[in-house]
GROMACS .gro file of C-alpha atoms in nm:
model
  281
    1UNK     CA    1  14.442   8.069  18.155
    2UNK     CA    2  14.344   8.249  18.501
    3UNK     CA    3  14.616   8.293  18.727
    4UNK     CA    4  14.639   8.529  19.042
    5UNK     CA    5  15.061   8.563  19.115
    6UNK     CA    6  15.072   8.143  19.125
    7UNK     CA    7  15.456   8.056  19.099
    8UNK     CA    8  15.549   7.789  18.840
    9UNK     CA    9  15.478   7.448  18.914
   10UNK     CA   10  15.313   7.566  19.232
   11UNK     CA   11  14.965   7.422  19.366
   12UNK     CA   12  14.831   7.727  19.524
   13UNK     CA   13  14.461   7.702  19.403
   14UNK     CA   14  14.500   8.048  19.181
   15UNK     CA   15  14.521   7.886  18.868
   16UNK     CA   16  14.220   7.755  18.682
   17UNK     CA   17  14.490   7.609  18.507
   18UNK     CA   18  14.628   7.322  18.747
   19UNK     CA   19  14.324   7.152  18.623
   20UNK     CA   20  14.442   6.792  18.452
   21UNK     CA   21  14.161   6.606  18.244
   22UNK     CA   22  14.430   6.300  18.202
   23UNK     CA   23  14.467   6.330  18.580
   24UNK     CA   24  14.076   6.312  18.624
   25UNK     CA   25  14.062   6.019  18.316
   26UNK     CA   26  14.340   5.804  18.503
   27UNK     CA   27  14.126   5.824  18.857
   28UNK     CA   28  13.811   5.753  18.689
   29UNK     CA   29  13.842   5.385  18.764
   30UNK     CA   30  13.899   5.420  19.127
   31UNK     CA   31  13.600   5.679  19.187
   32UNK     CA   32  13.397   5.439  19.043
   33UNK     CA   33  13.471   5.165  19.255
   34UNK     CA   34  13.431   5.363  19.512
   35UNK     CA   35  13.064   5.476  19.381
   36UNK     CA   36  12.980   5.146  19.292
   37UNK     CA   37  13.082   4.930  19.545
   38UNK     CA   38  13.218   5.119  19.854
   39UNK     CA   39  12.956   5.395  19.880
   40UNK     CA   40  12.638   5.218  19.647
   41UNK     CA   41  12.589   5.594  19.581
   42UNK     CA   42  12.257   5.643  19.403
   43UNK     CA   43  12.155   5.961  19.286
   44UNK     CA   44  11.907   6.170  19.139
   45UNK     CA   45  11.794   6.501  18.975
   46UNK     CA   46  12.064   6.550  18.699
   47UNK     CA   47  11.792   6.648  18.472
   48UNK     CA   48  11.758   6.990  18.664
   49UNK     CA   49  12.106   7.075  18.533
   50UNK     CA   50  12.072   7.277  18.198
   51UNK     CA   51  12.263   7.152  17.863
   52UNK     CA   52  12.499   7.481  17.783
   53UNK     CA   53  12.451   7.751  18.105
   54UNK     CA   54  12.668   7.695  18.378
   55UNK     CA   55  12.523   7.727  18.721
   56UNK     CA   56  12.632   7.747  19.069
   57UNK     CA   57  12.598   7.420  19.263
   58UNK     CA   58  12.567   7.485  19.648
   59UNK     CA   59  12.633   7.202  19.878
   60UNK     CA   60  12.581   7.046  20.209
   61UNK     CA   61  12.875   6.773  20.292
   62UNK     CA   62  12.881   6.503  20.565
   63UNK     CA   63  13.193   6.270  20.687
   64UNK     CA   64  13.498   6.487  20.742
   65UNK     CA   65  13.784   6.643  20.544
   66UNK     CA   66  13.703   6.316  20.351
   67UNK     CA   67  13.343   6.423  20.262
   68UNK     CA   68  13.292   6.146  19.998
   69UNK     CA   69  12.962   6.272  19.924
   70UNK     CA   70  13.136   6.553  19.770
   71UNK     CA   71  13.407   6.365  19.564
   72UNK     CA   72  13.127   6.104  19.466
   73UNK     CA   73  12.916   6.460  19.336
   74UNK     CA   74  13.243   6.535  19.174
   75UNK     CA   75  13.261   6.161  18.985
   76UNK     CA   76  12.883   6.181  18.887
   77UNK     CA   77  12.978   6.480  18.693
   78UNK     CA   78  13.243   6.384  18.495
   79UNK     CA   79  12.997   6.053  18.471
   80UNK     CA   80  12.744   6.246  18.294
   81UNK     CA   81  12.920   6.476  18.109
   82UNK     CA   82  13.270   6.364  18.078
   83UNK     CA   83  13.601   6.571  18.191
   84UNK     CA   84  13.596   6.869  17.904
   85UNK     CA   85  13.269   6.991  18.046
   86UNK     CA   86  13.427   7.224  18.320
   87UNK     CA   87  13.351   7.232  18.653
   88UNK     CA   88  13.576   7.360  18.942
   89UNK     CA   89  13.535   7.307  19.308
   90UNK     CA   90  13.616   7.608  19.580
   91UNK     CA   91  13.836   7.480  19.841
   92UNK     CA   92  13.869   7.666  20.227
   93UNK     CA   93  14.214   7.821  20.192
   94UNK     CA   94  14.343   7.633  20.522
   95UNK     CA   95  14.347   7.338  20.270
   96UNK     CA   96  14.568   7.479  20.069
   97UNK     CA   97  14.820   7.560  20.369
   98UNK     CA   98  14.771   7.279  20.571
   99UNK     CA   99  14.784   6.969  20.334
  100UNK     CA  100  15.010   7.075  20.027
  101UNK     CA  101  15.035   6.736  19.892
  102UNK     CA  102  14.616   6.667  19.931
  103UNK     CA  103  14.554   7.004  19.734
  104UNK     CA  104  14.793   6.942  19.496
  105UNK     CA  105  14.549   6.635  19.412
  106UNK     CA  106  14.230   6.847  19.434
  107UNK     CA  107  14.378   7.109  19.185
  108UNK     CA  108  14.424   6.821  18.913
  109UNK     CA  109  14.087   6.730  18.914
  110UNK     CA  110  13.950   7.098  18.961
  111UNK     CA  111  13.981   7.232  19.293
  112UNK     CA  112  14.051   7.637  19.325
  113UNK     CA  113  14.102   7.842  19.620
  114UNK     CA  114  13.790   7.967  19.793
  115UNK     CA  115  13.815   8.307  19.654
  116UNK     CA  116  13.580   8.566  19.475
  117UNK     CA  117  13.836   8.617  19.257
  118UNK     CA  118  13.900   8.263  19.160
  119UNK     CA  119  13.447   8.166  19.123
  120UNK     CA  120  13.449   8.490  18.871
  121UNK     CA  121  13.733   8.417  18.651
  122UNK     CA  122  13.591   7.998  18.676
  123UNK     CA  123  13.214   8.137  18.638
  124UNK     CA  124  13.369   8.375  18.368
  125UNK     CA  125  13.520   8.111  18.150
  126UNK     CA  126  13.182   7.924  18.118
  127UNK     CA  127  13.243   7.616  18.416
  128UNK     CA  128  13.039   7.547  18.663
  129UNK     CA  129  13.132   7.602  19.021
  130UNK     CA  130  13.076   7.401  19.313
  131UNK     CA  131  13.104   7.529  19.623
  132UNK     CA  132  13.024   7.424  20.053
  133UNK     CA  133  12.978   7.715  20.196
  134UNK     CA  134  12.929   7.575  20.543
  135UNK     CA  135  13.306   7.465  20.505
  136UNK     CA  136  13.426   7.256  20.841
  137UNK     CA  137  13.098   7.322  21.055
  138UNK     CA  138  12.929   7.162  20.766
  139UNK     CA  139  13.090   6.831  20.714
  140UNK     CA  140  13.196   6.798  21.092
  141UNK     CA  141  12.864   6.873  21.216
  142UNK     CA  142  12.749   6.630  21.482
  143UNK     CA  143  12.554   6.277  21.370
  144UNK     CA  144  12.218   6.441  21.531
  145UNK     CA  145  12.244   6.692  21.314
  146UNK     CA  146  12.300   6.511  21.009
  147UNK     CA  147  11.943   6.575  20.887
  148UNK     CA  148  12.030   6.949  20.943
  149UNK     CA  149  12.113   7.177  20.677
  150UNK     CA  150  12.437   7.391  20.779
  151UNK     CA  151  12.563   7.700  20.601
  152UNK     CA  152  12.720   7.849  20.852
  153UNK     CA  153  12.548   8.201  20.784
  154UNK     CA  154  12.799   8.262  20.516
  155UNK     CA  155  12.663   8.436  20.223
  156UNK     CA  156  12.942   8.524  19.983
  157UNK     CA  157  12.791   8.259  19.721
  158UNK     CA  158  12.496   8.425  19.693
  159UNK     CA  159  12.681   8.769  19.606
  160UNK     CA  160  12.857   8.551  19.376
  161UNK     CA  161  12.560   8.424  19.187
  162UNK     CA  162  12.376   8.745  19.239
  163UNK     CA  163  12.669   8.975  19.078
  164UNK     CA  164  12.727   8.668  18.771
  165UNK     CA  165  12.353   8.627  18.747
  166UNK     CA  166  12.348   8.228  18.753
  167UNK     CA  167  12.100   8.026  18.934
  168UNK     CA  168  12.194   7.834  19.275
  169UNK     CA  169  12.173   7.427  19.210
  170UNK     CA  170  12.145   7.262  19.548
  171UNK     CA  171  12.327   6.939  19.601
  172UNK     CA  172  12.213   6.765  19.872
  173UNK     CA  173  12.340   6.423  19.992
  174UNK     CA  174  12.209   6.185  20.252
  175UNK     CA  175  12.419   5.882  20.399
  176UNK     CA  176  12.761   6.029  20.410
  177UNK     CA  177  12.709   6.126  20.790
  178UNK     CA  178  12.773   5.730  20.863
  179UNK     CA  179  13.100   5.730  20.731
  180UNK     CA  180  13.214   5.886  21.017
  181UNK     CA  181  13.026   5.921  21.320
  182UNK     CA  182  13.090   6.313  21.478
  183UNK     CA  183  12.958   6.263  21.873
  184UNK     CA  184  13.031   6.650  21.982
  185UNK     CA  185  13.213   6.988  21.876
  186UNK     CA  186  13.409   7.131  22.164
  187UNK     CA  187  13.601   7.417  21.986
  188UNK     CA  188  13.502   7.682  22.219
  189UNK     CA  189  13.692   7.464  22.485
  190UNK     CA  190  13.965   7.406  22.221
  191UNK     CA  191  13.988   7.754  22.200
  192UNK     CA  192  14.019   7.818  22.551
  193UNK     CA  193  14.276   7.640  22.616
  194UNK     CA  194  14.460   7.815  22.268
  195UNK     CA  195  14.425   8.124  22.446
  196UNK     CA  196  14.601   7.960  22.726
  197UNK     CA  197  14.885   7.922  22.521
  198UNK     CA  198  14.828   7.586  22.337
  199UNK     CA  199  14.878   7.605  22.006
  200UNK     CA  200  14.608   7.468  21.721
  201UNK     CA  201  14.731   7.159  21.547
  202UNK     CA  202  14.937   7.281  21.249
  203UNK     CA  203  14.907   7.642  21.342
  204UNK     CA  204  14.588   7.707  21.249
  205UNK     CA  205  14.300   7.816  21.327
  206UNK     CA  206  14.034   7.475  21.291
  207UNK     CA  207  13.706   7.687  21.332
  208UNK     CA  208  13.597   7.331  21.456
  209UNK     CA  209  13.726   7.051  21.728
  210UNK     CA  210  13.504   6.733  21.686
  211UNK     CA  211  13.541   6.404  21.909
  212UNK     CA  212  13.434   6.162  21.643
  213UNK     CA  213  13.488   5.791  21.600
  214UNK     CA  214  13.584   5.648  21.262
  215UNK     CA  215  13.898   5.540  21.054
  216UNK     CA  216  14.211   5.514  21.108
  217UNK     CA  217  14.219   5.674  21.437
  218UNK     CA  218  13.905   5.536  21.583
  219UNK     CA  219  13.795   5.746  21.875
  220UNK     CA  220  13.945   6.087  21.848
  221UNK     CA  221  13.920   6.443  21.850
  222UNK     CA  222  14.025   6.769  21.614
  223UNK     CA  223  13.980   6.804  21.233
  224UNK     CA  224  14.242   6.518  21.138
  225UNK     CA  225  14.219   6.365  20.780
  226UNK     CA  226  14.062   6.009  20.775
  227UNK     CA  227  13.931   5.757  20.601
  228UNK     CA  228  13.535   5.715  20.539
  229UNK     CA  229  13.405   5.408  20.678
  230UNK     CA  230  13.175   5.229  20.401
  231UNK     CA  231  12.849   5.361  20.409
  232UNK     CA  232  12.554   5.365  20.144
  233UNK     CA  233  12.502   5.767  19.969
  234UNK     CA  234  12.229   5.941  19.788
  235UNK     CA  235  12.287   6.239  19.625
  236UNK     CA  236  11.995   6.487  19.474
  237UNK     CA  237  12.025   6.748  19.249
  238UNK     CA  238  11.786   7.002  19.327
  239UNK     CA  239  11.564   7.238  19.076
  240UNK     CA  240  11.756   7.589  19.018
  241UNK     CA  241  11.697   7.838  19.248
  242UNK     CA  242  11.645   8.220  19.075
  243UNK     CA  243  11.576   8.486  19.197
  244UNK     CA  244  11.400   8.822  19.150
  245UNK     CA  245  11.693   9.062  19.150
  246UNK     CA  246  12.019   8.998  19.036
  247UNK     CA  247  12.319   9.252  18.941
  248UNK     CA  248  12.624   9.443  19.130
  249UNK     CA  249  12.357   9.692  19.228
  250UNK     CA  250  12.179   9.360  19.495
  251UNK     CA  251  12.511   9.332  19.675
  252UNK     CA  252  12.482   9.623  19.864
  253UNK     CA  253  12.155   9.541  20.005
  254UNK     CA  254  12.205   9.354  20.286
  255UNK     CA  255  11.856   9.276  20.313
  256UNK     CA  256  11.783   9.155  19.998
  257UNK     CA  257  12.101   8.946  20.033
  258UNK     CA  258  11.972   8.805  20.374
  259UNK     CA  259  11.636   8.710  20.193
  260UNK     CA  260  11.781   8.524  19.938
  261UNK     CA  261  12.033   8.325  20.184
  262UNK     CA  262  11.722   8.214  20.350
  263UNK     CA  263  11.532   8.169  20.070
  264UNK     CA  264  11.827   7.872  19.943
  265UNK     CA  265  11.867   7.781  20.301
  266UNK     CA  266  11.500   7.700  20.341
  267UNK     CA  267  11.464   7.503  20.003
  268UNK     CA  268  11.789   7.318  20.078
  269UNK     CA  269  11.607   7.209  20.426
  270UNK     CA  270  11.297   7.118  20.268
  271UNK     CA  271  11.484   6.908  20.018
  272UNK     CA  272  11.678   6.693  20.289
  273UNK     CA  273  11.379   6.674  20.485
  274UNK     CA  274  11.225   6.529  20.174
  275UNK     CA  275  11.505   6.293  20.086
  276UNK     CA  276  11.516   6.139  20.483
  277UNK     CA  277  11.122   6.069  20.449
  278UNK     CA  278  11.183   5.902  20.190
  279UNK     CA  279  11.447   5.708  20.218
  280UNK     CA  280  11.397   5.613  20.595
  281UNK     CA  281  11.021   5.678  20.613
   0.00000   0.00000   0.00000
């Protein structure tokens, strides 16, 4: 099994390993509660998702470090094709250094470190990997911008699917930005005042600093875990997205990189846009 250096009993995310199908069997029950009667998730466009290939599934999330349209994307999965068809999840490495006991639980039911290293060796073995590249600006993004599609101009996924030739799966979600309700971002403030000499909650570096209202803290502010408020979810599955070049030999063209980052963004757009109109008209 993969492993970069990961000591022993350690949860580090460099282990394709930590992954626990009687974990993911024994909180089966609990997901779907959630799903069913928490969330009313309904969802769509599992058909798009070939039989045997394994794709790359790019995301936009809403509601937090919670993000339960994420983990209910993660429990339609394993609904549809159990827990021995793999699929991991990449993770933002502050995760793994800022809430040990929270990625511990993520690596049981098949979370890795956000690393190229980690989406080859996953991609490698045959899984599926699911990835948010739009990380905290994503899922903290302010309620007026829930209808907007955020990637946050990063573009190592599509090196990744460009170098392992797979095709990009959107997964885009609508409802999840109710669960908690993100007024404003003032992180450039936030970092002002770091610079200043206050340091960032738990030593790091939050790339965001939301005021938000929602459970348990109610009105707040900074990147603190909470708990979604109930809220109905859609999730879509989108066609697969190929494109015209793929090998090592595209990841030196910047351009041609660039053009296929807009070419996902923009079909990811249109596919929320779609999804709104028709479920608020």
């Amino acid at each position: 099994m993969f492993e970069i250096n990961a000591p022993p009993g350690q949860f580090q995310g460099w282990s394709l390993g930590d992954r626990d199908s009687a974990f993911i069997h024994s909180i089966m029950p609990l997901w779907e509660w959630l799903y069913r009667h928490y969330f009313w998730v309904t969802s769509d466009g599992w058909q798009h998702v070939p039989n045997q290939d394994n794709v790359l599934f790019v995301g936009s999330h809403n509601g937090g470090l919670a993000a339960p349209d994420m983990h209910m994307a993660i429990y339609d999965w394993y609904r549809h094709y159990g827990t021995e068809r793999l699929i991991y999840g990449l993770a933002h490495p502050k995760v793994w250094a800022a809430f040990p006991p929270l990625a511990q639980g993520m690596a049981k039911v098949g979370a890795i470190r956000a690393h190229p290293k980690m989406a080859i060796a996953a991609l490698n073995q045959g899984a599926s990997v699911l990835v948010y590249p739009g990380g905290a600006q994503d899922t903290f993004r302010p309620h007026r911008h829930r209808h907007r599609i955020e990637l946050a101009n990063r573009k190592g996924f599509i090196k990744l699917a460009l170098r392992q030739k797979v095709p990009i799966m959107p997964v885009i979600s609508w409802g999840a930005h109710d669960t908690l309700w993100v007024l404003s971002d003032i992180y450039e403030q936030a970092k002002q005042l770091h610079q200043r000499g206050i340091p960032w909650p738990l030593g790091i570096d939050p790339e965001v600093f939301p005021i938000y209202f929602g459970l348990p803290w109610g009105l707040s502010i900074g990147p603190l875990p909470n708990l979604p408020l109930p809220a109905p979810i859609h999730l879509r599955i989108c066609p697969p997205i190929w494109f015209e070049h793929y090998g090592r030999k595209c990841l030196n063209d910047l351009a041609y990189v660039d053009e296929c980052y807009a070419m996902v963004e923009t079909q990811m757009q249109l596919a929320l846009d779609g999804l709104v109109c028709e479920i608020e008209g």
